[in-house]
mmCIF file of C-alpha atoms and ligand atoms in Angstrom:
data_model
loop_
_atom_site.group_PDB
_atom_site.id
_atom_site.type_symbol
_atom_site.label_atom_id
_atom_site.label_comp_id
_atom_site.label_asym_id
_atom_site.label_seq_id
_atom_site.Cartn_x
_atom_site.Cartn_y
_atom_site.Cartn_z
ATOM 1 C CA MET A 243 -21.316 -33.039 -16.853
ATOM 2 C CA GLU A 244 -18.069 -34.549 -15.447
ATOM 3 C CA ASN A 245 -15.770 -33.333 -19.364
ATOM 4 C CA SER A 246 -17.855 -30.785 -19.473
ATOM 5 C CA ARG A 247 -16.150 -28.921 -16.982
ATOM 6 C CA PRO A 248 -12.774 -28.271 -15.977
ATOM 7 C CA ARG A 249 -10.771 -30.409 -12.896
ATOM 8 C CA ILE A 250 -11.975 -28.935 -9.738
ATOM 9 C CA ILE A 251 -9.087 -29.098 -6.503
ATOM 10 C CA LEU A 252 -10.615 -27.402 -2.830
ATOM 11 C CA SER A 253 -7.029 -26.888 -1.708
ATOM 12 C CA THR A 254 -6.368 -24.723 2.164
ATOM 13 C CA ALA A 255 -4.751 -24.664 5.657
ATOM 14 C CA ILE A 256 -7.169 -25.527 8.032
ATOM 15 C CA SER A 257 -6.561 -25.262 11.950
ATOM 16 C CA ILE A 258 -7.132 -28.489 14.161
ATOM 17 C CA ASP A 259 -9.845 -27.317 14.733
ATOM 18 C CA GLY A 260 -11.513 -26.971 11.583
ATOM 19 C CA LYS A 261 -11.096 -22.781 11.341
ATOM 20 C CA ILE A 262 -9.498 -21.505 8.353
ATOM 21 C CA ALA A 263 -9.351 -17.966 9.881
ATOM 22 C CA THR A 264 -9.136 -15.367 13.020
ATOM 23 C CA LYS A 265 -12.595 -13.973 14.508
ATOM 24 C CA THR A 266 -10.321 -10.674 13.651
ATOM 25 C CA ASN A 267 -9.403 -13.354 9.834
ATOM 26 C CA ASP A 268 -5.635 -14.076 10.672
ATOM 27 C CA SER A 269 -5.352 -16.307 8.253
ATOM 28 C CA LYS A 270 -1.657 -17.102 8.403
ATOM 29 C CA LEU A 271 -1.689 -20.746 8.522
ATOM 30 C CA SER A 272 0.908 -22.238 6.573
ATOM 31 C CA SER A 273 4.378 -22.848 8.003
ATOM 32 C CA LYS A 274 6.726 -22.254 4.833
ATOM 33 C CA GLU A 275 7.445 -25.298 3.508
ATOM 34 C CA ASP A 276 3.474 -25.844 2.907
ATOM 35 C CA ILE A 277 3.413 -22.506 1.116
ATOM 36 C CA LYS A 278 6.367 -23.485 -1.467
ATOM 37 C CA ARG A 279 4.054 -26.331 -2.033
ATOM 38 C CA LEU A 280 1.430 -24.259 -2.785
ATOM 39 C CA HIS A 281 3.591 -22.194 -4.854
ATOM 40 C CA LYS A 282 4.443 -25.261 -6.315
ATOM 41 C CA LEU A 283 0.980 -26.568 -7.073
ATOM 42 C CA ARG A 284 -0.243 -23.443 -7.957
ATOM 43 C CA SER A 285 2.156 -23.291 -11.424
ATOM 44 C CA LYS A 286 0.967 -26.491 -12.397
ATOM 45 C CA VAL A 287 -3.119 -25.297 -12.579
ATOM 46 C CA ASP A 288 -4.441 -23.279 -15.794
ATOM 47 C CA ALA A 289 -6.698 -21.308 -13.051
ATOM 48 C CA ILE A 290 -6.632 -20.227 -9.212
ATOM 49 C CA LEU A 291 -10.288 -19.319 -8.094
ATOM 50 C CA VAL A 292 -11.260 -17.351 -5.177
ATOM 51 C CA GLY A 293 -14.483 -15.046 -3.567
ATOM 52 C CA LYS A 294 -15.046 -12.105 -2.704
ATOM 53 C CA ASN A 295 -14.527 -12.229 1.357
ATOM 54 C CA THR A 296 -11.334 -12.921 0.775
ATOM 55 C CA VAL A 297 -10.190 -10.956 -1.978
ATOM 56 C CA SER A 298 -11.491 -7.959 0.417
ATOM 57 C CA ARG A 299 -10.200 -9.362 3.744
ATOM 58 C CA ASP A 300 -6.350 -10.412 2.788
ATOM 59 C CA ASP A 301 -6.357 -9.222 -0.959
ATOM 60 C CA PRO A 302 -4.155 -11.482 -2.494
ATOM 61 C CA ILE A 303 -2.148 -11.440 -5.938
ATOM 62 C CA LEU A 304 -2.802 -15.447 -5.937
ATOM 63 C CA THR A 305 0.882 -15.903 -8.456
ATOM 64 C CA VAL A 306 3.129 -18.752 -7.841
ATOM 65 C CA ARG A 307 6.538 -17.010 -6.243
ATOM 66 C CA TYR A 308 7.855 -19.519 -3.727
ATOM 67 C CA ALA A 309 8.405 -22.031 -7.402
ATOM 68 C CA LYS A 310 9.214 -21.545 -10.803
ATOM 69 C CA GLY A 311 6.588 -22.168 -13.126
ATOM 70 C CA LYS A 312 3.910 -20.193 -15.192
ATOM 71 C CA ASN A 313 1.231 -17.909 -12.511
ATOM 72 C CA PRO A 314 -2.366 -19.659 -13.238
ATOM 73 C CA ILE A 315 -5.636 -17.336 -14.467
ATOM 74 C CA ARG A 316 -7.327 -15.572 -11.553
ATOM 75 C CA ILE A 317 -10.995 -15.810 -10.470
ATOM 76 C CA ILE A 318 -12.819 -13.989 -8.925
ATOM 77 C CA LEU A 319 -16.787 -14.835 -7.203
ATOM 78 C CA ASP A 320 -17.738 -11.437 -7.215
ATOM 79 C CA SER A 321 -21.426 -11.451 -7.729
ATOM 80 C CA GLN A 322 -21.979 -7.764 -6.858
ATOM 81 C CA GLY A 323 -18.597 -6.469 -8.222
ATOM 82 C CA THR A 324 -17.175 -4.245 -5.309
ATOM 83 C CA ILE A 325 -13.554 -5.452 -5.562
ATOM 84 C CA SER A 326 -11.713 -2.524 -4.405
ATOM 85 C CA LYS A 327 -9.680 -0.718 -7.357
ATOM 86 C CA LYS A 328 -7.531 -0.615 -4.966
ATOM 87 C CA SER A 329 -6.573 -4.346 -4.506
ATOM 88 C CA LYS A 330 -3.457 -6.230 -5.359
ATOM 89 C CA ILE A 331 -5.778 -8.910 -8.207
ATOM 90 C CA LEU A 332 -6.709 -5.303 -9.690
ATOM 91 C CA GLN A 333 -3.484 -3.165 -9.496
ATOM 92 C CA SER A 334 -2.104 -5.999 -11.370
ATOM 93 C CA CYS A 335 -4.343 -6.718 -14.002
ATOM 94 C CA ASP A 336 -2.352 -6.167 -16.322
ATOM 95 C CA LYS A 337 0.191 -8.209 -15.734
ATOM 96 C CA ILE A 338 -1.994 -11.234 -14.932
ATOM 97 C CA PRO A 339 -4.695 -12.304 -16.818
ATOM 98 C CA THR A 340 -7.775 -12.190 -14.215
ATOM 99 C CA ILE A 341 -10.904 -13.660 -14.141
ATOM 100 C CA ILE A 342 -14.283 -11.207 -11.878
ATOM 101 C CA ALA A 343 -17.659 -13.288 -12.356
ATOM 102 C CA VAL A 344 -20.401 -11.184 -11.437
ATOM 103 C CA SER A 345 -24.309 -11.638 -10.811
ATOM 104 C CA LYS A 346 -26.742 -9.895 -13.507
ATOM 105 C CA LYS A 347 -27.467 -8.088 -10.254
ATOM 106 C CA ILE A 348 -24.585 -6.180 -10.536
ATOM 107 C CA PRO A 349 -25.563 -2.432 -10.499
ATOM 108 C CA GLN A 350 -24.102 0.335 -13.650
ATOM 109 C CA LYS A 351 -21.722 1.761 -11.748
ATOM 110 C CA ASN A 352 -19.268 -1.331 -10.831
ATOM 111 C CA LEU A 353 -20.135 -2.813 -14.107
ATOM 112 C CA GLU A 354 -18.457 -0.018 -15.144
ATOM 113 C CA LYS A 355 -16.391 0.406 -12.921
ATOM 114 C CA LEU A 356 -13.878 -3.077 -13.282
ATOM 115 C CA GLN A 357 -14.491 -1.920 -17.473
ATOM 116 C CA LYS A 358 -11.783 0.517 -16.946
ATOM 117 C CA PHE A 359 -10.239 -2.501 -15.734
ATOM 118 C CA PRO A 360 -8.150 -5.046 -18.208
ATOM 119 C CA ILE A 361 -10.067 -7.815 -16.936
ATOM 120 C CA GLU A 362 -12.358 -10.392 -18.488
ATOM 121 C CA ILE A 363 -15.540 -10.248 -16.717
ATOM 122 C CA ILE A 364 -17.725 -12.838 -17.062
ATOM 123 C CA ILE A 365 -21.914 -12.839 -16.027
ATOM 124 C CA THR A 366 -23.874 -16.191 -15.092
ATOM 125 C CA GLY A 367 -26.322 -15.869 -12.883
ATOM 126 C CA LYS A 368 -29.506 -13.779 -11.544
ATOM 127 C CA ASP A 369 -28.340 -12.519 -7.932
ATOM 128 C CA TYR A 370 -25.209 -14.842 -6.639
ATOM 129 C CA VAL A 371 -22.717 -16.327 -9.700
ATOM 130 C CA ASN A 372 -23.745 -19.833 -10.914
ATOM 131 C CA LEU A 373 -21.443 -21.765 -10.928
ATOM 132 C CA LYS A 374 -22.339 -24.664 -12.658
ATOM 133 C CA LEU A 375 -22.505 -22.644 -16.222
ATOM 134 C CA LEU A 376 -18.924 -20.252 -14.644
ATOM 135 C CA LEU A 377 -17.510 -23.781 -15.096
ATOM 136 C CA LYS A 378 -19.017 -25.052 -18.675
ATOM 137 C CA LYS A 379 -18.208 -20.648 -20.693
ATOM 138 C CA LEU A 380 -14.371 -21.469 -17.904
ATOM 139 C CA SER A 381 -14.552 -25.224 -20.132
ATOM 140 C CA LYS A 382 -14.599 -23.107 -24.042
ATOM 141 C CA LYS A 383 -11.677 -20.795 -22.142
ATOM 142 C CA LYS A 384 -10.181 -24.034 -22.875
ATOM 143 C CA ILE A 385 -10.026 -23.946 -18.667
ATOM 144 C CA LYS A 386 -9.388 -27.378 -17.832
ATOM 145 C CA THR A 387 -7.755 -27.298 -13.753
ATOM 146 C CA ILE A 388 -8.904 -25.206 -11.242
ATOM 147 C CA LEU A 389 -7.201 -24.685 -7.663
ATOM 148 C CA VAL A 390 -9.778 -23.502 -4.767
ATOM 149 C CA GLU A 391 -8.828 -21.518 -2.636
ATOM 150 C CA GLY A 392 -11.242 -20.749 -0.296
ATOM 151 C CA GLY A 393 -13.415 -19.505 2.178
ATOM 152 C CA GLY A 394 -16.190 -21.203 3.557
ATOM 153 C CA THR A 395 -18.656 -19.755 1.842
ATOM 154 C CA VAL A 396 -17.189 -20.870 -2.093
ATOM 155 C CA ASN A 397 -15.981 -23.858 -0.547
ATOM 156 C CA TRP A 398 -19.394 -24.862 1.101
ATOM 157 C CA GLU A 399 -20.958 -24.007 -3.310
ATOM 158 C CA PHE A 400 -18.394 -26.227 -4.836
ATOM 159 C CA VAL A 401 -18.906 -28.987 -1.409
ATOM 160 C CA LYS A 402 -22.229 -28.046 -1.586
ATOM 161 C CA HIS A 403 -22.951 -29.204 -5.935
ATOM 162 C CA LYS A 404 -20.473 -31.552 -5.768
ATOM 163 C CA LEU A 405 -18.031 -29.721 -8.015
ATOM 164 C CA PHE A 406 -15.002 -31.120 -7.026
ATOM 165 C CA ASP A 407 -12.336 -33.636 -8.160
ATOM 166 C CA GLU A 408 -9.614 -33.630 -5.537
ATOM 167 C CA MET A 409 -9.169 -31.969 -2.109
ATOM 168 C CA ILE A 410 -5.917 -31.297 0.375
ATOM 169 C CA VAL A 411 -5.886 -29.962 3.136
ATOM 170 C CA THR A 412 -3.207 -28.805 5.223
ATOM 171 C CA LEU A 413 -4.407 -29.123 9.178
ATOM 172 C CA SER A 414 -1.903 -26.471 11.037
ATOM 173 C CA PRO A 415 -0.345 -27.381 14.753
ATOM 174 C CA PHE A 416 -2.726 -24.218 15.493
ATOM 175 C CA LEU A 417 -6.033 -23.950 18.087
ATOM 176 C CA VAL A 418 -8.589 -21.184 16.923
ATOM 177 C CA GLY A 419 -12.254 -21.785 18.196
ATOM 178 C CA GLY A 420 -14.681 -18.889 18.359
ATOM 179 C CA GLU A 421 -18.440 -19.455 16.691
ATOM 180 C CA ASP A 422 -17.555 -16.050 15.214
ATOM 181 C CA ALA A 423 -14.456 -17.443 13.407
ATOM 182 C CA ILE A 424 -14.388 -19.085 10.009
ATOM 183 C CA SER A 425 -14.790 -22.467 9.557
ATOM 184 C CA TYR A 426 -13.565 -24.458 6.278
ATOM 185 C CA VAL A 427 -16.685 -25.308 4.654
ATOM 186 C CA GLY A 428 -19.444 -22.248 5.415
ATOM 187 C CA GLY A 429 -23.452 -22.107 4.808
ATOM 188 C CA SER A 430 -25.939 -24.005 5.626
ATOM 189 C CA GLY A 431 -23.746 -27.408 5.487
ATOM 190 C CA PHE A 432 -26.139 -31.104 5.042
ATOM 191 C CA SER A 433 -28.520 -32.339 7.828
ATOM 192 C CA LYS A 434 -26.559 -36.449 7.349
ATOM 193 C CA ILE A 435 -22.790 -37.762 7.020
ATOM 194 C CA SER A 436 -24.237 -39.943 4.444
ATOM 195 C CA ASN A 437 -24.853 -35.601 1.989
ATOM 196 C CA SER A 438 -21.279 -35.286 1.918
ATOM 197 C CA PRO A 439 -19.300 -35.442 -0.335
ATOM 198 C CA ASN A 440 -17.143 -39.677 -0.187
ATOM 199 C CA LEU A 441 -13.707 -39.075 0.259
ATOM 200 C CA ARG A 442 -10.841 -41.642 -0.705
ATOM 201 C CA LEU A 443 -6.977 -40.690 1.457
ATOM 202 C CA LYS A 444 -5.117 -40.915 -1.195
ATOM 203 C CA SER A 445 -1.835 -39.666 0.728
ATOM 204 C CA VAL A 446 -0.741 -37.963 3.976
ATOM 205 C CA LYS A 447 2.209 -35.982 3.770
ATOM 206 C CA ARG A 448 4.004 -34.283 7.119
ATOM 207 C CA LEU A 449 5.895 -31.441 6.946
ATOM 208 C CA LYS A 450 7.510 -31.469 10.457
ATOM 209 C CA ASN A 451 4.468 -30.330 12.802
ATOM 210 C CA HIS A 452 2.000 -29.610 9.307
ATOM 211 C CA LEU A 453 0.117 -33.170 7.788
ATOM 212 C CA VAL A 454 -0.943 -32.122 4.230
ATOM 213 C CA LEU A 455 -4.451 -34.993 3.524
ATOM 214 C CA HIS A 456 -5.365 -35.491 -0.335
ATOM 215 C CA TYR A 457 -8.215 -36.585 -0.903
ATOM 216 C CA GLU A 458 -10.238 -37.693 -4.127
ATOM 217 C CA LYS A 459 -14.438 -37.597 -4.676
ATOM 218 C CA LEU A 460 -15.501 -40.701 -5.447
HETATM 219 N N1 NAI B 250 -7.032 -20.403 5.656
HETATM 220 C C1 NAI B 250 -7.236 -20.823 3.735
HETATM 221 O O1 NAI B 250 -5.842 -21.424 4.069
HETATM 222 C C2 NAI B 250 -7.914 -19.338 4.611
HETATM 223 C C3 NAI B 250 -8.845 -18.266 4.706
HETATM 224 N N2 NAI B 250 -9.506 -17.892 3.825
HETATM 225 C C4 NAI B 250 -10.135 -16.556 5.083
HETATM 226 O O2 NAI B 250 -11.364 -16.849 5.174
HETATM 227 C C5 NAI B 250 -12.061 -16.022 4.829
HETATM 228 C C6 NAI B 250 -13.172 -15.643 4.089
HETATM 229 O O3 NAI B 250 -14.448 -16.936 3.687
HETATM 230 P P1 NAI B 250 -16.058 -16.414 3.547
HETATM 231 O O4 NAI B 250 -15.575 -15.562 4.567
HETATM 232 O O5 NAI B 250 -16.875 -17.836 4.030
HETATM 233 O O6 NAI B 250 -15.453 -15.297 1.919
HETATM 234 P P2 NAI B 250 -15.126 -16.005 1.011
HETATM 235 O O7 NAI B 250 -13.969 -16.090 0.562
HETATM 236 O O8 NAI B 250 -15.791 -17.222 0.113
HETATM 237 O O9 NAI B 250 -15.812 -15.327 -0.259
HETATM 238 C C7 NAI B 250 -17.796 -15.333 -0.760
HETATM 239 C C8 NAI B 250 -18.025 -14.296 -1.184
HETATM 240 O O10 NAI B 250 -18.441 -14.401 -2.867
HETATM 241 C C9 NAI B 250 -19.412 -14.754 -3.309
HETATM 242 N N3 NAI B 250 -19.335 -15.187 -4.702
HETATM 243 C C10 NAI B 250 -20.580 -15.443 -5.548
HETATM 244 N N4 NAI B 250 -20.369 -16.346 -6.541
HETATM 245 C C11 NAI B 250 -20.343 -17.198 -4.991
HETATM 246 C C12 NAI B 250 -20.319 -18.227 -5.720
HETATM 247 N N5 NAI B 250 -20.863 -19.089 -6.085
HETATM 248 N N6 NAI B 250 -20.149 -19.579 -4.616
HETATM 249 C C13 NAI B 250 -19.580 -18.914 -3.622
HETATM 250 N N7 NAI B 250 -19.275 -17.104 -3.011
HETATM 251 C C14 NAI B 250 -19.720 -16.854 -4.038
HETATM 252 C C15 NAI B 250 -20.229 -14.159 -2.312
HETATM 253 O O11 NAI B 250 -19.980 -12.073 -2.351
HETATM 254 C C16 NAI B 250 -20.116 -14.494 -1.645
HETATM 255 O O12 NAI B 250 -20.053 -13.577 -0.131
HETATM 256 C C17 NAI B 250 -11.602 -15.184 5.080
HETATM 257 O O13 NAI B 250 -11.062 -14.229 6.510
HETATM 258 C C18 NAI B 250 -9.860 -15.344 4.060
HETATM 259 O O14 NAI B 250 -9.237 -14.842 4.825
HETATM 260 C C19 NAI B 250 -9.531 -17.761 2.572
HETATM 261 C C20 NAI B 250 -8.745 -18.788 1.912
HETATM 262 C C21 NAI B 250 -7.960 -19.303 2.144
HETATM 263 N N1 LIG B 251 -2.888 -22.846 1.598
HETATM 264 C C1 LIG B 251 -2.452 -21.578 2.418
HETATM 265 N N2 LIG B 251 -2.477 -21.270 3.421
HETATM 266 C C2 LIG B 251 -2.294 -20.222 4.165
HETATM 267 O O1 LIG B 251 -3.155 -20.728 5.792
HETATM 268 C C3 LIG B 251 -3.035 -18.824 4.014
HETATM 269 N N3 LIG B 251 -3.611 -17.862 4.167
HETATM 270 C C4 LIG B 251 -3.448 -19.909 2.500
HETATM 271 N N4 LIG B 251 -4.621 -19.223 1.913
HETATM 272 C C5 LIG B 251 -5.070 -18.842 0.063
HETATM 273 O O2 LIG B 251 -3.701 -17.740 -0.032
HETATM 274 C C6 LIG B 251 -4.470 -16.625 -0.521
HETATM 275 C C7 LIG B 251 -2.945 -16.150 -0.787
HETATM 276 O O3 LIG B 251 -2.216 -15.828 -1.901
HETATM 277 P P1 LIG B 251 -1.195 -14.570 -2.180
HETATM 278 O O4 LIG B 251 0.005 -14.660 -1.391
HETATM 279 O O5 LIG B 251 -1.492 -13.296 -2.335
HETATM 280 O O6 LIG B 251 -0.783 -15.214 -3.992
HETATM 281 C C8 LIG B 251 -5.302 -16.526 0.736
HETATM 282 O O7 LIG B 251 -5.536 -14.710 -1.005
HETATM 283 C C9 LIG B 251 -6.285 -17.669 0.696
HETATM 284 O O8 LIG B 251 -6.577 -17.310 -0.699
HETATM 285 N N5 LIG B 251 -3.894 -20.321 2.244
#
């Protein structure tokens, strides 16, 4: 398995209480210095992957802007193909290679909408994108490293299946609170701590009031 999938790095900024966005979806947790660090990292990977909700809530473009280097391929997990035509991702897909991963359950009209854009559509999974199969397909396309930039549901899928190698968490000096605010890792969660992947803390970097924690999965 290890060689048949790309190297996966999970990367997120979290508040001290483990949230990645407020209940109204404000996710601006990183400082300028941390964003620069993130963009340098983006320039070194083959692809960036995010979930559909992150696209609909943040409208990201997922490019390298605050560092030198190439833009990675963008990969969006969007089982039903509901990404907006007006999203920055689709509006810029003629310039930046983009893959939308959908499931077999995608409604025909959504598939036809996507087919009008110069993107690659990868279909895996019955109702939900099958991550293991998707990663196999991406590996065959010579994608060797993927930076997973959230959100919480996507993070859970990678954590649950232990499909990652490194994890970079920026601990930002904020308290968000709220039952409805999105946590770093969502989904149904593990019942026991012993089910968690084992992580080794490789480094801690201080960027003024932010701490960048770099873990590797054992
Ligand atoms: N602070 C930070 O660094 C970041 C914060 N965010 C925040 O996270 C929030 C979005 O997180 P979530 O609502 O949890 O959604 P998400 O961004 O994780 O997207 C989840 C959706 O992706 C689709 N999907 C398809 N196949 C999937 C699969 N195999 N595994 C997982 N998802 C799959 C599904 O439609 C699912 O509902 C936003 O508010 C955003 O601002 C997102 C990224 C980074
Ligand atoms: N590392 C990090 N820190 C934050 O504070 C964030 N809000 C995010 N979000 C991720 O970056 C995407 C935005 O990227 P662009 O500026 O549009 O290139 C956002 O959608 C999240 O995936 N990350």
